[in-house]
Coordinates of C-alpha atoms in Angstrom, one line a residue:
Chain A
X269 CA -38.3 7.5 -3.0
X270 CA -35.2 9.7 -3.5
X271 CA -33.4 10.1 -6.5
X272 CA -29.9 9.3 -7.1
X273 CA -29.5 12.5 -7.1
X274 CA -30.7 13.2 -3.6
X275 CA -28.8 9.9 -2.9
X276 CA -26.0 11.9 -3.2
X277 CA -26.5 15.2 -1.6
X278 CA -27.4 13.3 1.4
X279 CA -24.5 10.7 1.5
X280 CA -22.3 14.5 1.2
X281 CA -24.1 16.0 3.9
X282 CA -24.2 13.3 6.1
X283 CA -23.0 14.3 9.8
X284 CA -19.3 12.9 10.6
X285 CA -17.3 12.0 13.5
X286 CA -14.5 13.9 14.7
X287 CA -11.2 13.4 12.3
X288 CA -8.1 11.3 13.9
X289 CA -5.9 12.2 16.2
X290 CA -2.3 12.7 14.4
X291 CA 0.0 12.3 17.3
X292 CA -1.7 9.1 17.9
X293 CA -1.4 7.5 14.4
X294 CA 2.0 8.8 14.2
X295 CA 2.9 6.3 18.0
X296 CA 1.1 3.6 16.6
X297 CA 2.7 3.8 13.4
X298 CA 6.1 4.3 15.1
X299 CA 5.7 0.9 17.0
X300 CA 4.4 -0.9 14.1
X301 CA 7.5 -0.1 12.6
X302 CA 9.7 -1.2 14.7
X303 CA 9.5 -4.5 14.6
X304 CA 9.5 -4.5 10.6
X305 CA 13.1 -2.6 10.7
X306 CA 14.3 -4.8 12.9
X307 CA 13.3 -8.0 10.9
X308 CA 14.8 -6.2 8.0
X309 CA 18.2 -5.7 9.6
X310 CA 18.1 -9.1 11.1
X311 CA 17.4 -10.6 7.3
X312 CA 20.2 -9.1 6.1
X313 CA 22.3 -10.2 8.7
X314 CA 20.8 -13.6 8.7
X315 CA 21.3 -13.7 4.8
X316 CA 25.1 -12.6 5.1
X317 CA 25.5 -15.3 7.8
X318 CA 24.0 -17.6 5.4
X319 CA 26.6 -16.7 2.8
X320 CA 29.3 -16.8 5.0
X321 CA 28.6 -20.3 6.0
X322 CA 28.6 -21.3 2.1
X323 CA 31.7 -19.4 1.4
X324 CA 33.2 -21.1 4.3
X325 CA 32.5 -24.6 3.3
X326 CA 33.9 -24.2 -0.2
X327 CA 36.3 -21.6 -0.3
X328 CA 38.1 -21.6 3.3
X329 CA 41.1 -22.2 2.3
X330 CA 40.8 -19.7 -0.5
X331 CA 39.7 -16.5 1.3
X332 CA 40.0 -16.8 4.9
X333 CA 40.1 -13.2 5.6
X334 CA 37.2 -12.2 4.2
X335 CA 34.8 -15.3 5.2
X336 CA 36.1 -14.9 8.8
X337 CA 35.4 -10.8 8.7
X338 CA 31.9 -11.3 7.3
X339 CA 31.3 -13.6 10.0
X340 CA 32.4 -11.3 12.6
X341 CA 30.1 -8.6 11.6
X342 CA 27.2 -11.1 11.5
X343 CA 27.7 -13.1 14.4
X344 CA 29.7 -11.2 16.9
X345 CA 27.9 -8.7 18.8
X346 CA 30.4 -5.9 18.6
X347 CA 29.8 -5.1 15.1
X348 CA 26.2 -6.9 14.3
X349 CA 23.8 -3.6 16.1
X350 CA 26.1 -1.1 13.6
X351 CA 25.3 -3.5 10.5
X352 CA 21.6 -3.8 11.8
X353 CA 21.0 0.0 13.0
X354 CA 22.4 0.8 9.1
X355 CA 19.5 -1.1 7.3
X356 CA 16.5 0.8 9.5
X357 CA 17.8 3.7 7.6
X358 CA 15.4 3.4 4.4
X359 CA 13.1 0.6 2.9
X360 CA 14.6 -2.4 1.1
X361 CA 15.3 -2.2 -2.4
X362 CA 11.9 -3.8 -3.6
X363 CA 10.4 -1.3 -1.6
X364 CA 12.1 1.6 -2.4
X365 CA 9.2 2.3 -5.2
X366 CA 5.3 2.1 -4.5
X367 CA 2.3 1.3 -7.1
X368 CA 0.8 4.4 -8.2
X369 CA 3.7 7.0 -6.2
X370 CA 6.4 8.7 -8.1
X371 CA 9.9 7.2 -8.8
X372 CA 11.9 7.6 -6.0
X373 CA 15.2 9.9 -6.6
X374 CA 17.9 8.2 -5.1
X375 CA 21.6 9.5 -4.5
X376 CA 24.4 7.7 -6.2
X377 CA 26.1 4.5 -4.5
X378 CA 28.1 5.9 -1.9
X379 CA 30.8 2.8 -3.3
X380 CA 30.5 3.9 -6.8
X381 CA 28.6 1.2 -8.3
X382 CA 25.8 1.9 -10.4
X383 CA 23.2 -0.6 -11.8
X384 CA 22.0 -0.5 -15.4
X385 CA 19.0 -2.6 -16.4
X386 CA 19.5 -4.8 -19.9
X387 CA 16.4 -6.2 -21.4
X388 CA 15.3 -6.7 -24.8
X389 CA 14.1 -3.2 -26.5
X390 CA 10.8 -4.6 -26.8
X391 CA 8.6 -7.2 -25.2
X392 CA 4.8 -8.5 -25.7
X393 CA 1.8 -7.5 -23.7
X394 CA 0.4 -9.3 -21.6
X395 CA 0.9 -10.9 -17.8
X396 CA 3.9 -13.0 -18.3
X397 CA 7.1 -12.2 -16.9
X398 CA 9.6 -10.7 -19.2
X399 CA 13.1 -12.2 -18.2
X400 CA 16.0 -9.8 -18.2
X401 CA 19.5 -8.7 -16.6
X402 CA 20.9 -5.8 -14.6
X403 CA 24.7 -4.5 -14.9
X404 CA 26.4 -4.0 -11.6
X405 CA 29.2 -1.6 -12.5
X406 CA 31.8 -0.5 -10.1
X407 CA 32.4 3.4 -11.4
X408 CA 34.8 4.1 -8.5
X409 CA 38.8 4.1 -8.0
X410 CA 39.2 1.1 -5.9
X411 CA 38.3 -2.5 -5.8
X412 CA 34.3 -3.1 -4.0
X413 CA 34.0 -6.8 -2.6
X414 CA 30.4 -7.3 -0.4
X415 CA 27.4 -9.6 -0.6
X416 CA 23.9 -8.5 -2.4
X417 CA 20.9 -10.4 -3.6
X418 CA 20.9 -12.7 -6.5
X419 CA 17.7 -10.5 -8.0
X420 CA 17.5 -7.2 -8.3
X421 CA 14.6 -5.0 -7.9
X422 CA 13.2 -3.7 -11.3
X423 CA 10.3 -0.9 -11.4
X424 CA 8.3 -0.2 -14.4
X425 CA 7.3 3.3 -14.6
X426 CA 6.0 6.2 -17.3
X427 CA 6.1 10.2 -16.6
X428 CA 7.8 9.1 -13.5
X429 CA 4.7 7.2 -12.0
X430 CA 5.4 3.6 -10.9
X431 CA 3.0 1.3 -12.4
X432 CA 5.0 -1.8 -11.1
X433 CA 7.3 -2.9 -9.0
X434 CA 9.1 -5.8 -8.1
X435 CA 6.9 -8.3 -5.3
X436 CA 6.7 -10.8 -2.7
X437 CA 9.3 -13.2 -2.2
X438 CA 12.6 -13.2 -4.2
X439 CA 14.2 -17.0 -4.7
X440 CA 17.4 -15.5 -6.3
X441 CA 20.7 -16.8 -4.0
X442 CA 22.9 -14.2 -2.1
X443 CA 25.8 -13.8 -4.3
X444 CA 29.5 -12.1 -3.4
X445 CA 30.9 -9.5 -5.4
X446 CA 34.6 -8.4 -6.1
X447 CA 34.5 -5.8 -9.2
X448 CA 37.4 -4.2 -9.6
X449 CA 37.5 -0.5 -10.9
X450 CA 35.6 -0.5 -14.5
X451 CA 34.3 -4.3 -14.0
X452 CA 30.7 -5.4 -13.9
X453 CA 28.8 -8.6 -13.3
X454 CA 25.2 -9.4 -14.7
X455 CA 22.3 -10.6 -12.6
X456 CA 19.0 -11.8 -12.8
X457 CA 16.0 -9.6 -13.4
X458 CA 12.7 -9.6 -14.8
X459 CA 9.7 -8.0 -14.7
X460 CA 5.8 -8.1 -15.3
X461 CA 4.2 -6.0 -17.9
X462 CA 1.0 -5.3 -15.4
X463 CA -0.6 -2.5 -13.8
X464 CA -0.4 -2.3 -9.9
X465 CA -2.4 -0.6 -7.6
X466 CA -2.2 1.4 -4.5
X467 CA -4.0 -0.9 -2.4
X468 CA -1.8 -4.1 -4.0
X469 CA 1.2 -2.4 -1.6
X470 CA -0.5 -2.9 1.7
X471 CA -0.2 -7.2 0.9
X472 CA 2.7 -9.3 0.6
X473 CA 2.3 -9.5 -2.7
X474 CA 0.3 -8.3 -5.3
X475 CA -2.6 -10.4 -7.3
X476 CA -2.2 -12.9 -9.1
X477 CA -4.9 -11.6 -12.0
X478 CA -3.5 -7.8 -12.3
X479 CA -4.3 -5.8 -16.0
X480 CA -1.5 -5.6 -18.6
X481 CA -0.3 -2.8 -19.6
X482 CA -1.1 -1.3 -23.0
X483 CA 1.1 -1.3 -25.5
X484 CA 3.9 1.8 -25.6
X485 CA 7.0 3.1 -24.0
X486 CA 8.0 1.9 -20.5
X487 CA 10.7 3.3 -18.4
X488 CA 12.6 0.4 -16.5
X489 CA 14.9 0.9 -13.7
X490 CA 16.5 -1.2 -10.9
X491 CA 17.6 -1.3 -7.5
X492 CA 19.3 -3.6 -5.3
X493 CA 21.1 -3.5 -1.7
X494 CA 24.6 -4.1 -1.5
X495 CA 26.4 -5.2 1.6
X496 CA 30.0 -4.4 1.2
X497 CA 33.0 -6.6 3.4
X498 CA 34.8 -3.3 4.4
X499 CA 34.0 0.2 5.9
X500 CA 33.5 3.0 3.4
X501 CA 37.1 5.0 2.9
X502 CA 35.3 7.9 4.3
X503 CA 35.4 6.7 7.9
X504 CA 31.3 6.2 8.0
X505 CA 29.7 3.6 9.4
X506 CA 29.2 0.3 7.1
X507 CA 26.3 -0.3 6.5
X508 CA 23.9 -1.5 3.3
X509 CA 24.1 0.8 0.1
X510 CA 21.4 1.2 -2.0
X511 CA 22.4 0.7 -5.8
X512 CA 20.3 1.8 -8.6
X513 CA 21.2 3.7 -12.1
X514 CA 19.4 5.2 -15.2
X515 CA 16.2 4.0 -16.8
X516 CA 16.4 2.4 -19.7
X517 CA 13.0 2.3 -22.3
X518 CA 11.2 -0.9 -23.3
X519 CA 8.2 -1.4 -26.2
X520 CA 5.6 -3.3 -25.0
X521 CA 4.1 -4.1 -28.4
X522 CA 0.4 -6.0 -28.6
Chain B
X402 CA 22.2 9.8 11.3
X403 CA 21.3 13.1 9.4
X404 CA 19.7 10.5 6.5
X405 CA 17.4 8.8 8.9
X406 CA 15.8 11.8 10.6
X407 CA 14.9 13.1 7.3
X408 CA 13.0 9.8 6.3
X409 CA 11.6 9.5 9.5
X410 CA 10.3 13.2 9.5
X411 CA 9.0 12.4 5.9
X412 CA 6.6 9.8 6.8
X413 CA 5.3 11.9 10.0
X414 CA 5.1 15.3 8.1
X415 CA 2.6 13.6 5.4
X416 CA 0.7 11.9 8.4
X417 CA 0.0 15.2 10.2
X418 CA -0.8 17.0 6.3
X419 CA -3.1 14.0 5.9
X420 CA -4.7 14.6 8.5
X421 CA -5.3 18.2 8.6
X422 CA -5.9 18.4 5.1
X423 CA -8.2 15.5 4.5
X424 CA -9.0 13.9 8.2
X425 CA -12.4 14.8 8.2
X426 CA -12.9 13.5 4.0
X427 CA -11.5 10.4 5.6
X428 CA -13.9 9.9 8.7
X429 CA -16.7 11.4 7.0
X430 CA -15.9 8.3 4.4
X431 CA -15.5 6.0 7.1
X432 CA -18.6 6.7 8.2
X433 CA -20.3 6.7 5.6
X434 CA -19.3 3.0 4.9
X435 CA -19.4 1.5 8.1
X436 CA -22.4 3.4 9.2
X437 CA -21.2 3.7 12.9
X438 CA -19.7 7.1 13.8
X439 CA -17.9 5.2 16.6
X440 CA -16.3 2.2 14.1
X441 CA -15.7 5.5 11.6
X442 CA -13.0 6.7 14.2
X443 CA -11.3 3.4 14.5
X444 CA -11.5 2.5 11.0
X445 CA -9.3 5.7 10.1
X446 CA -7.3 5.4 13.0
X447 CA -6.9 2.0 12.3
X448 CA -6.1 2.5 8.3
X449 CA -3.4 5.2 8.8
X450 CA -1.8 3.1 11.1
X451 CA -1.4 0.4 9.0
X452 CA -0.5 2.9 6.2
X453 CA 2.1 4.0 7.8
X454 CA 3.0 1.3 10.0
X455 CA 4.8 -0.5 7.1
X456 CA 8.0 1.1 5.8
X457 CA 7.7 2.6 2.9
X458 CA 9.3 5.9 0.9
X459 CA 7.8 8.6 -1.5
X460 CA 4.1 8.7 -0.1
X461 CA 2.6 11.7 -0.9
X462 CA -0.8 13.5 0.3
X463 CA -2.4 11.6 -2.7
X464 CA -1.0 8.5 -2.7
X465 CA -1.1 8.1 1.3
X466 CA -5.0 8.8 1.4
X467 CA -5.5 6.2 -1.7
X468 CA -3.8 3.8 0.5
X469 CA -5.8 4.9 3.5
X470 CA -9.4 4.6 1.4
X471 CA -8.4 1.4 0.5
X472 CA -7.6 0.6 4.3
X473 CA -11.0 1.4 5.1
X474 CA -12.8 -0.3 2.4
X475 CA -10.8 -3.7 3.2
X476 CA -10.6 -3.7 7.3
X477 CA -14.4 -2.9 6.9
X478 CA -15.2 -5.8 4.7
X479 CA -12.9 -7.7 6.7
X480 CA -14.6 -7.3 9.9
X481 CA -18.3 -7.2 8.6
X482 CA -17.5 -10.9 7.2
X483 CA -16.7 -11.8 10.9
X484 CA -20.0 -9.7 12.1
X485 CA -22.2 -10.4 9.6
X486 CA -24.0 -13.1 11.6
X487 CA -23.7 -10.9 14.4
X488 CA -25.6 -8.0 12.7
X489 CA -28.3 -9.9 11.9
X490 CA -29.9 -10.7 15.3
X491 CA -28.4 -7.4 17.0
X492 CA -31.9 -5.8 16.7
X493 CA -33.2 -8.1 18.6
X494 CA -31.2 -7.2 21.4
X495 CA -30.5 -3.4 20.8
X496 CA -32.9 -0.5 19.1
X497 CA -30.4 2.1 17.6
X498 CA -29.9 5.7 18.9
X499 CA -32.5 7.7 16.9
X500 CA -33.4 11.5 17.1
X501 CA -36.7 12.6 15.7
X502 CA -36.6 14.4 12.8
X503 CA -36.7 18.1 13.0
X504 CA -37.9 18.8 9.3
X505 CA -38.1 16.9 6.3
X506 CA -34.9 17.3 4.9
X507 CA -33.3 16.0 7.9
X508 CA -35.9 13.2 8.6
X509 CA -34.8 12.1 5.0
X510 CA -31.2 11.8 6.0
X511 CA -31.7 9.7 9.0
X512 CA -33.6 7.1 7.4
X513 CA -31.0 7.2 4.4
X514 CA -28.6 6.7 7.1
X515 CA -30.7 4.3 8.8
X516 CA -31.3 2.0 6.1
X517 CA -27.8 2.2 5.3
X518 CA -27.1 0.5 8.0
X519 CA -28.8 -2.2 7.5
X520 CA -27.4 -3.0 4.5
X521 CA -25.3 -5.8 4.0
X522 CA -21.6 -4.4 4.1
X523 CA -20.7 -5.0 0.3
X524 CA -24.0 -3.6 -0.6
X525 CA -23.9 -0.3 1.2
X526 CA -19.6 0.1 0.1
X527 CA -20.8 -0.3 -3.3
X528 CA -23.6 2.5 -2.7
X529 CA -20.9 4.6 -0.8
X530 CA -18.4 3.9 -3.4
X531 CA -21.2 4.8 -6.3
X532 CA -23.0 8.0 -5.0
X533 CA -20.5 9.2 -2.4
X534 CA -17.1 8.6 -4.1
X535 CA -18.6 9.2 -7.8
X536 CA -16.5 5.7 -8.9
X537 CA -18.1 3.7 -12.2
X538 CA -18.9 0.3 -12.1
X539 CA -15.8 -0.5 -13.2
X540 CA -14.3 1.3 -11.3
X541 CA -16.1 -0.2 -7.9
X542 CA -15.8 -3.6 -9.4
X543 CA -11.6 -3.3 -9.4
X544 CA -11.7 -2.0 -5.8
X545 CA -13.7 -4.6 -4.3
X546 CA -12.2 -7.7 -6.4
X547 CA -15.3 -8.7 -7.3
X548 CA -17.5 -8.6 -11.4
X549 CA -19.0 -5.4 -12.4
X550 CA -22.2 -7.8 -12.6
X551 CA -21.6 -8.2 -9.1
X552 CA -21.5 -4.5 -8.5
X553 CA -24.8 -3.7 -10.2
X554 CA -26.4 -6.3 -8.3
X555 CA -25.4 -5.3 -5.3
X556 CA -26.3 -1.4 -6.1
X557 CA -29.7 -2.7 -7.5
X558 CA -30.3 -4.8 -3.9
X559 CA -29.6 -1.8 -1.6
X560 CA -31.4 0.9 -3.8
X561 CA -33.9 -1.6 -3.9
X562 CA -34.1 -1.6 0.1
X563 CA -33.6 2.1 0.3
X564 CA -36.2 2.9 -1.7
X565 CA -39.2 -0.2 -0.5
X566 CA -38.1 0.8 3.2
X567 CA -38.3 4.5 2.6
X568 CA -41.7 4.4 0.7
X569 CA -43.4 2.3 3.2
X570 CA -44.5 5.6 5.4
X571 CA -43.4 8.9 4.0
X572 CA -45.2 11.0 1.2
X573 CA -42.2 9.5 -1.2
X574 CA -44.8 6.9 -1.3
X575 CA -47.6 8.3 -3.1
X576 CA -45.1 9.6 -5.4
X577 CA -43.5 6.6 -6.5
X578 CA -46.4 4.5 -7.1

């Protein structure tokens, strides 16, 4: 009978296959993706088509202009491939972090707006969620209208490791956004004081029964995708901007 | 345009590292677990395409393989729930390709090998996961979603058919009684 010991010398020394072929992961991966970016471009444009119907309905005589503009880049097909082709550019907001990877360094909102995360300076542990705000800020010169999500995506994090992330489905309406130079709005945000996984990133969404994290100093930060009504004053192509801003610290105290 | 060439030639530059750097850790794992050098192939094949099938930003080496491990493990389990009744009646139909030993060292890996194979698929993950990947209990029990009781059963089951089965005819037998 071997030993565990010889268990494991002969498990290491055990005769393997040939490794993968790289070129062929990288094809197969390439047309698995495809299909995602698409969906995700077509979202967008489905949840700005969405909006635009709303804002139609209860605002038409209001804001014309801008209802029948957002309309035209969702609908029409002159200007719906630019708005779709834009998205496939990165992940969505509540993907931009994974469990276990480093925080993602992200450039500043090519629109100037910059999203700050305000929650209480301490929270308790455990697995409930831990309800919140984010600041969206306009730092720039000139007035930003646009469309964005209701929620915004929060990451917890610590020596720049992501231990959470926001998940799975996001119930928070579409909302539209004027913020003039210096103005800010609040939205929705919360966040789960758990531990996440690598392997919880390859589901929808993670489990249900993940471990809270011990008590200490959190990092949190957010991130959310912002679709604005009018080209960017540098002549680029519209297209979603990704928003995030500093971390802030919260106490998780037991 | 400049912005999405980079991502894209992020993603693909950590699948060509990963796979230079730790393909063959990767099959030799797959392997290992599924005890089928020709499912070992698919499996990683398989699990870095759904790694890197999904859009996502900031994988490294580390993180991408984790993910990959974990690809393994699951389409594995996966697809040995679907075979499991399978398994059990394809001796009857098929003996498997076996090379006589050459010495006794080597004899002792193929019936390792062999009676790893016919252990049931959580059973020889949780010896793989054990004595190949050096994880706890614990650490086993968090991967597969199940108790660490269930974890030391299932390690007690298949040591406990590795060793009975590798007693029966070789000098180990004389030794352990």
């Amino acid at each position: 009978m071997p030993s565990e010991s010889e268990l494991r010398d002969l498990l290491a020394s055990a005769d393997a296959p040939p490794g993968p072929d790289a070129r062929l992961v990288i094809a197969r991966s390439r047309r698995r993706r495809l299909p995602r970016q698409l969906a995700a471009g077509a979202v967008s444009v489905l949840a700005v088509a969405g909006i635009s119907v709303v804002a139609i309905q209860t605002s038409l005589t209001s804001q014309p202009p801008t209802t029948v503009t957002m309309l035209d880049q969702s609908t029409a097909g002159g200007a719906a491939p630019e708005s779709a082709d834009s998205t496939i550019k990165r992940a969505p907001a509540d993907r931009l972090n994974l469990c276990e990877a480093p925080v993602a360094e992200v450039a500043p909102s090519t629109l100037g707006l910059q999203l700050d995360v305000a929650f209480p300076p301490t929270a308790p542990v455990g697995t409930q969620a831990v309800a919140g705000a984010v600041r969206l800020t306009n730092t720039g010169t000139g007035t930003v209208s646009g469309t964005t999500a209701g929620a915004a995506a929060i990451t917890v994090s610590r020596d720049g490791v992501v231990l959470w992330h926001s998940n799975g489905p996001m119930d928070a309406p579409v909302r539209t956004i004027t913020l003039a130079p210096g103005e800010s709005v609040e939205l929705e945000a919360s966040f789960v004081p758990v531990i996440c996984s690598a392997g919880d990133d390859l589901s929808e969404q993670f489990r249900p029964d993940l471990p809270p994290l011990a008590a200490g100093d959190y990092a949190l930060s957010a991130a959310i995708d912002f679709l604005p009504d009018a080209p960017p004053t540098d002549g680029s192509t519209p297209g979603l901007d990704l928003v995030t801003g500093p971390r802030s610290t919260i106490t998780l105290v037991g | 345009m400049a912005s999405r060439a980079g991502d894209s030639a992020r993603w693909e530059d950590v699948v060509t590292r990963l796979v230079a750097e730790r393909g063959d850790a990767l099959t030799r794992y797959a392997y290992l677990i599924s005890g089928s050098r020709d499912d070992a192939s698919d499996l990683v094949q398989d699990a870095l395409v759904k790694t890197f099938g999904r859009l996502r930003n900031g994988l490294t080496i580390a993180s991408a393989e984790a993910y990959v491990r974990r690809a393994i493990l699951n389409t594995y389990l996966d697809s040995g729930r679907r075979t499991s009744r399978w398994r059990r009646i394809a001796h009857l139909n098929a003996a498997p390709e076996l090379e006589e030993p050459r010495d006794e060292q080597t004899g002792a890996r193929l019936d390792v090998m062999r009676e790893l194979e016919r252990l049931a698929p959580r059973e020889r993950a949780c010896v793989v996961l054990r004595y190949y990947e050096d994880l706890k209990v614990d650490d086993i029990a968090e991967w597969l979603g199940i108790s660490p009781g269930a974890v030391k059963r299932y390690l007690s089951d298949a040591l406990g058919k590795l060793a009975v089965t590798l007693t029966e005819d070789g000098e180990d037998a004389h030794r352990a009684q």
